[in-house]
Amino acid sequence: MDLEEKLYREGFTPSSFSKRVYAYSIDELLVSLIIFAAFFNQFVTVSGDIIAIIQLVNSMIIYFIILKTAYHTIFIHLYGKTIGKMVARIRAVDIYTLDNPSLKTSFLRALLRNIDEMFFYLGMLYALTNPFVQTLHDKLSKVVVIDD
């Protein structure tokens, strides 16, 4: 049975690209705010010096990647959705079980998502051509995002 038949049989609809962008924007804002709050004292110390701010942000990149990977892995595995997806009323499901992705699948999806971001989000453009609005990280990790 193909994915389209499975989704139709269960009454699921792939989420729209605009809902995905909305959820993505909320998640990026939340993770950025957490990083800013965690390093607030350092930001205050360098305020006004643009070069120092850029250097500080560059020095935090590994923390940002770790936090984003953990955030997406945990929320997608436990709930099938991040906070952004909760607000947008969409969720990620495994294409085989149509349930929350496993921890391994959630971690793989989060890693691929981070790699995609390093390459100018080109993998997200794939969603514009995919009938299920899957990004490349969804497709490779065997996940589809549906309306909740």
PDB file of C-alpha atoms in Angstrom:
ATOM      1  CA  MET A   1       0.000   0.000   0.000  1.00  0.00           C
ATOM      2  CA  ASP A   2       1.434   3.373  -0.934  1.00  0.00           C
ATOM      3  CA  LEU A   3       1.614   6.403   1.307  1.00  0.00           C
ATOM      4  CA  GLU A   4      -1.274   8.203  -0.356  1.00  0.00           C
ATOM      5  CA  GLU A   5      -3.623   5.262   0.217  1.00  0.00           C
ATOM      6  CA  LYS A   6      -2.456   4.919   3.830  1.00  0.00           C
ATOM      7  CA  LEU A   7      -3.030   8.595   4.597  1.00  0.00           C
ATOM      8  CA  TYR A   8      -6.430   8.568   2.885  1.00  0.00           C
ATOM      9  CA  ARG A   9      -7.513   5.389   4.713  1.00  0.00           C
ATOM     10  CA  GLU A  10      -6.631   6.930   8.085  1.00  0.00           C
ATOM     11  CA  GLY A  11      -8.178  10.298   7.221  1.00  0.00           C
ATOM     12  CA  PHE A  12      -4.870  12.170   7.324  1.00  0.00           C
ATOM     13  CA  THR A  13      -3.978  15.137   5.135  1.00  0.00           C
ATOM     14  CA  PRO A  14      -0.417  16.277   4.440  1.00  0.00           C
ATOM     15  CA  SER A  15       0.168  19.692   5.977  1.00  0.00           C
ATOM     16  CA  SER A  16       0.565  22.707   3.725  1.00  0.00           C
ATOM     17  CA  PHE A  17       3.891  24.347   3.016  1.00  0.00           C
ATOM     18  CA  SER A  18       2.697  27.557   4.683  1.00  0.00           C
ATOM     19  CA  LYS A  19       1.838  25.714   7.916  1.00  0.00           C
ATOM     20  CA  ARG A  20       5.271  24.113   7.869  1.00  0.00           C
ATOM     21  CA  VAL A  21       6.981  27.490   7.411  1.00  0.00           C
ATOM     22  CA  TYR A  22       4.872  28.926  10.255  1.00  0.00           C
ATOM     23  CA  ALA A  23       5.822  26.076  12.603  1.00  0.00           C
ATOM     24  CA  TYR A  24       9.464  26.295  11.536  1.00  0.00           C
ATOM     25  CA  SER A  25       9.552  30.033  12.278  1.00  0.00           C
ATOM     26  CA  ILE A  26       8.125  29.544  15.764  1.00  0.00           C
ATOM     27  CA  ASP A  27      10.632  26.778  16.549  1.00  0.00           C
ATOM     28  CA  GLU A  28      13.576  28.846  15.328  1.00  0.00           C
ATOM     29  CA  LEU A  29      12.442  31.795  17.439  1.00  0.00           C
ATOM     30  CA  LEU A  30      12.067  29.612  20.551  1.00  0.00           C
ATOM     31  CA  VAL A  31      15.475  27.987  20.199  1.00  0.00           C
ATOM     32  CA  SER A  32      17.079  31.386  19.546  1.00  0.00           C
ATOM     33  CA  LEU A  33      15.424  32.833  22.651  1.00  0.00           C
ATOM     34  CA  ILE A  34      16.671  29.929  24.760  1.00  0.00           C
ATOM     35  CA  ILE A  35      20.224  30.456  23.504  1.00  0.00           C
ATOM     36  CA  PHE A  36      19.943  34.211  24.096  1.00  0.00           C
ATOM     37  CA  ALA A  37      18.646  33.655  27.638  1.00  0.00           C
ATOM     38  CA  ALA A  38      21.377  31.110  28.400  1.00  0.00           C
ATOM     39  CA  PHE A  39      24.111  33.481  27.212  1.00  0.00           C
ATOM     40  CA  PHE A  40      22.451  36.754  28.212  1.00  0.00           C
ATOM     41  CA  ASN A  41      25.369  37.922  30.364  1.00  0.00           C
ATOM     42  CA  GLN A  42      27.820  37.442  27.486  1.00  0.00           C
ATOM     43  CA  PHE A  43      25.536  39.383  25.126  1.00  0.00           C
ATOM     44  CA  VAL A  44      25.269  42.254  27.605  1.00  0.00           C
ATOM     45  CA  THR A  45      29.063  42.330  27.973  1.00  0.00           C
ATOM     46  CA  VAL A  46      29.631  42.784  24.223  1.00  0.00           C
ATOM     47  CA  SER A  47      26.603  44.956  23.431  1.00  0.00           C
ATOM     48  CA  GLY A  48      27.396  47.758  21.007  1.00  0.00           C
ATOM     49  CA  ASP A  49      30.454  46.023  19.530  1.00  0.00           C
ATOM     50  CA  ILE A  50      29.193  44.321  16.364  1.00  0.00           C
ATOM     51  CA  ILE A  51      32.437  42.383  15.797  1.00  0.00           C
ATOM     52  CA  ALA A  52      32.342  41.014  19.357  1.00  0.00           C
ATOM     53  CA  ILE A  53      28.671  40.039  18.927  1.00  0.00           C
ATOM     54  CA  ILE A  54      29.450  38.165  15.699  1.00  0.00           C
ATOM     55  CA  GLN A  55      32.361  36.382  17.375  1.00  0.00           C
ATOM     56  CA  LEU A  56      30.169  35.477  20.349  1.00  0.00           C
ATOM     57  CA  VAL A  57      27.415  34.091  18.099  1.00  0.00           C
ATOM     58  CA  ASN A  58      29.988  32.117  16.074  1.00  0.00           C
ATOM     59  CA  SER A  59      31.404  30.651  19.286  1.00  0.00           C
ATOM     60  CA  MET A  60      27.905  29.409  20.241  1.00  0.00           C
ATOM     61  CA  ILE A  61      27.157  27.561  17.024  1.00  0.00           C
ATOM     62  CA  ILE A  62      27.850  24.127  18.518  1.00  0.00           C
ATOM     63  CA  TYR A  63      25.477  24.836  21.428  1.00  0.00           C
ATOM     64  CA  PHE A  64      22.845  25.978  18.971  1.00  0.00           C
ATOM     65  CA  ILE A  65      23.178  22.784  16.902  1.00  0.00           C
ATOM     66  CA  ILE A  66      23.090  20.544  19.989  1.00  0.00           C
ATOM     67  CA  LEU A  67      20.041  22.350  21.386  1.00  0.00           C
ATOM     68  CA  LYS A  68      18.173  22.235  18.069  1.00  0.00           C
ATOM     69  CA  THR A  69      18.966  18.545  17.592  1.00  0.00           C
ATOM     70  CA  ALA A  70      17.834  17.683  21.119  1.00  0.00           C
ATOM     71  CA  TYR A  71      14.712  19.870  20.861  1.00  0.00           C
ATOM     72  CA  HIS A  72      13.554  18.315  17.597  1.00  0.00           C
ATOM     73  CA  THR A  73      14.517  14.763  18.551  1.00  0.00           C
ATOM     74  CA  ILE A  74      12.749  14.789  21.915  1.00  0.00           C
ATOM     75  CA  PHE A  75       9.582  16.613  20.883  1.00  0.00           C
ATOM     76  CA  ILE A  76       9.097  14.690  17.616  1.00  0.00           C
ATOM     77  CA  HIS A  77       9.716  11.348  19.325  1.00  0.00           C
ATOM     78  CA  LEU A  78       7.485  11.991  22.349  1.00  0.00           C
ATOM     79  CA  TYR A  79       4.671  14.054  20.818  1.00  0.00           C
ATOM     80  CA  GLY A  80       5.125  13.898  17.043  1.00  0.00           C
ATOM     81  CA  LYS A  81       5.374  17.667  17.129  1.00  0.00           C
ATOM     82  CA  THR A  82       7.493  20.523  18.339  1.00  0.00           C
ATOM     83  CA  ILE A  83       5.996  23.597  19.984  1.00  0.00           C
ATOM     84  CA  GLY A  84       5.858  25.274  16.573  1.00  0.00           C
ATOM     85  CA  LYS A  85       3.985  22.291  15.144  1.00  0.00           C
ATOM     86  CA  MET A  86       1.612  22.362  18.121  1.00  0.00           C
ATOM     87  CA  VAL A  87       0.750  25.997  17.391  1.00  0.00           C
ATOM     88  CA  ALA A  88       0.384  25.274  13.651  1.00  0.00           C
ATOM     89  CA  ARG A  89      -1.683  22.158  14.423  1.00  0.00           C
ATOM     90  CA  ILE A  90       0.480  19.758  12.452  1.00  0.00           C
ATOM     91  CA  ARG A  91       2.507  16.699  13.430  1.00  0.00           C
ATOM     92  CA  ALA A  92       5.184  14.390  12.104  1.00  0.00           C
ATOM     93  CA  VAL A  93       4.436  10.687  11.709  1.00  0.00           C
ATOM     94  CA  ASP A  94       6.429   7.677  10.597  1.00  0.00           C
ATOM     95  CA  ILE A  95       5.285   6.685   7.083  1.00  0.00           C
ATOM     96  CA  TYR A  96       5.064   3.002   8.022  1.00  0.00           C
ATOM     97  CA  THR A  97       3.230   3.170  11.348  1.00  0.00           C
ATOM     98  CA  LEU A  98       1.541   6.595  11.015  1.00  0.00           C
ATOM     99  CA  ASP A  99       2.524   7.103  14.652  1.00  0.00           C
ATOM    100  CA  ASN A 100       5.187   9.215  16.343  1.00  0.00           C
ATOM    101  CA  PRO A 101       8.613   8.483  14.857  1.00  0.00           C
ATOM    102  CA  SER A 102      10.979   6.304  16.876  1.00  0.00           C
ATOM    103  CA  LEU A 103      13.829   7.900  18.797  1.00  0.00           C
ATOM    104  CA  LYS A 104      16.281   6.773  16.118  1.00  0.00           C
ATOM    105  CA  THR A 105      14.126   8.182  13.302  1.00  0.00           C
ATOM    106  CA  SER A 106      13.548  11.434  15.210  1.00  0.00           C
ATOM    107  CA  PHE A 107      17.285  11.844  15.795  1.00  0.00           C
ATOM    108  CA  LEU A 108      18.089  11.103  12.143  1.00  0.00           C
ATOM    109  CA  ARG A 109      15.476  13.636  11.016  1.00  0.00           C
ATOM    110  CA  ALA A 110      16.876  16.296  13.373  1.00  0.00           C
ATOM    111  CA  LEU A 111      20.444  15.709  12.164  1.00  0.00           C
ATOM    112  CA  LEU A 112      19.420  15.833   8.509  1.00  0.00           C
ATOM    113  CA  ARG A 113      17.445  18.994   9.205  1.00  0.00           C
ATOM    114  CA  ASN A 114      20.548  20.666  10.682  1.00  0.00           C
ATOM    115  CA  ILE A 115      22.654  19.599   7.699  1.00  0.00           C
ATOM    116  CA  ASP A 116      19.991  20.958   5.347  1.00  0.00           C
ATOM    117  CA  GLU A 117      20.123  24.331   7.100  1.00  0.00           C
ATOM    118  CA  MET A 118      23.879  24.460   6.507  1.00  0.00           C
ATOM    119  CA  PHE A 119      23.180  24.181   2.776  1.00  0.00           C
ATOM    120  CA  PHE A 120      20.822  27.152   2.540  1.00  0.00           C
ATOM    121  CA  TYR A 121      17.645  25.138   3.214  1.00  0.00           C
ATOM    122  CA  LEU A 122      17.762  23.555  -0.249  1.00  0.00           C
ATOM    123  CA  GLY A 123      16.273  20.335   1.144  1.00  0.00           C
ATOM    124  CA  MET A 124      13.246  22.287   2.306  1.00  0.00           C
ATOM    125  CA  LEU A 125      12.615  23.460  -1.238  1.00  0.00           C
ATOM    126  CA  TYR A 126      12.044  19.793  -2.071  1.00  0.00           C
ATOM    127  CA  ALA A 127       8.716  20.123  -0.223  1.00  0.00           C
ATOM    128  CA  LEU A 128       7.473  22.436  -2.973  1.00  0.00           C
ATOM    129  CA  THR A 129       7.741  19.611  -5.508  1.00  0.00           C
ATOM    130  CA  ASN A 130       6.730  16.681  -3.295  1.00  0.00           C
ATOM    131  CA  PRO A 131       3.023  15.688  -3.314  1.00  0.00           C
ATOM    132  CA  PHE A 132       3.152  15.048   0.465  1.00  0.00           C
ATOM    133  CA  VAL A 133       4.998  18.324   1.164  1.00  0.00           C
ATOM    134  CA  GLN A 134       7.930  16.333   2.528  1.00  0.00           C
ATOM    135  CA  THR A 135      11.244  18.110   2.922  1.00  0.00           C
ATOM    136  CA  LEU A 136      14.380  16.177   2.074  1.00  0.00           C
ATOM    137  CA  HIS A 137      14.985  15.437   5.778  1.00  0.00           C
ATOM    138  CA  ASP A 138      11.430  14.053   6.011  1.00  0.00           C
ATOM    139  CA  LYS A 139      11.847  11.915   2.909  1.00  0.00           C
ATOM    140  CA  LEU A 140      15.216  10.478   3.968  1.00  0.00           C
ATOM    141  CA  SER A 141      14.020   9.722   7.505  1.00  0.00           C
ATOM    142  CA  LYS A 142      10.709   8.266   6.236  1.00  0.00           C
ATOM    143  CA  VAL A 143       8.475  10.836   7.944  1.00  0.00           C
ATOM    144  CA  VAL A 144       5.492  12.822   6.692  1.00  0.00           C
ATOM    145  CA  VAL A 145       3.997  15.906   8.354  1.00  0.00           C
ATOM    146  CA  ILE A 146       0.201  15.887   8.521  1.00  0.00           C
ATOM    147  CA  ASP A 147      -2.572  18.152   9.749  1.00  0.00           C
ATOM    148  CA  ASP A 148      -3.414  17.401  13.341  1.00  0.00           C
TER     149      ASP A 148
END
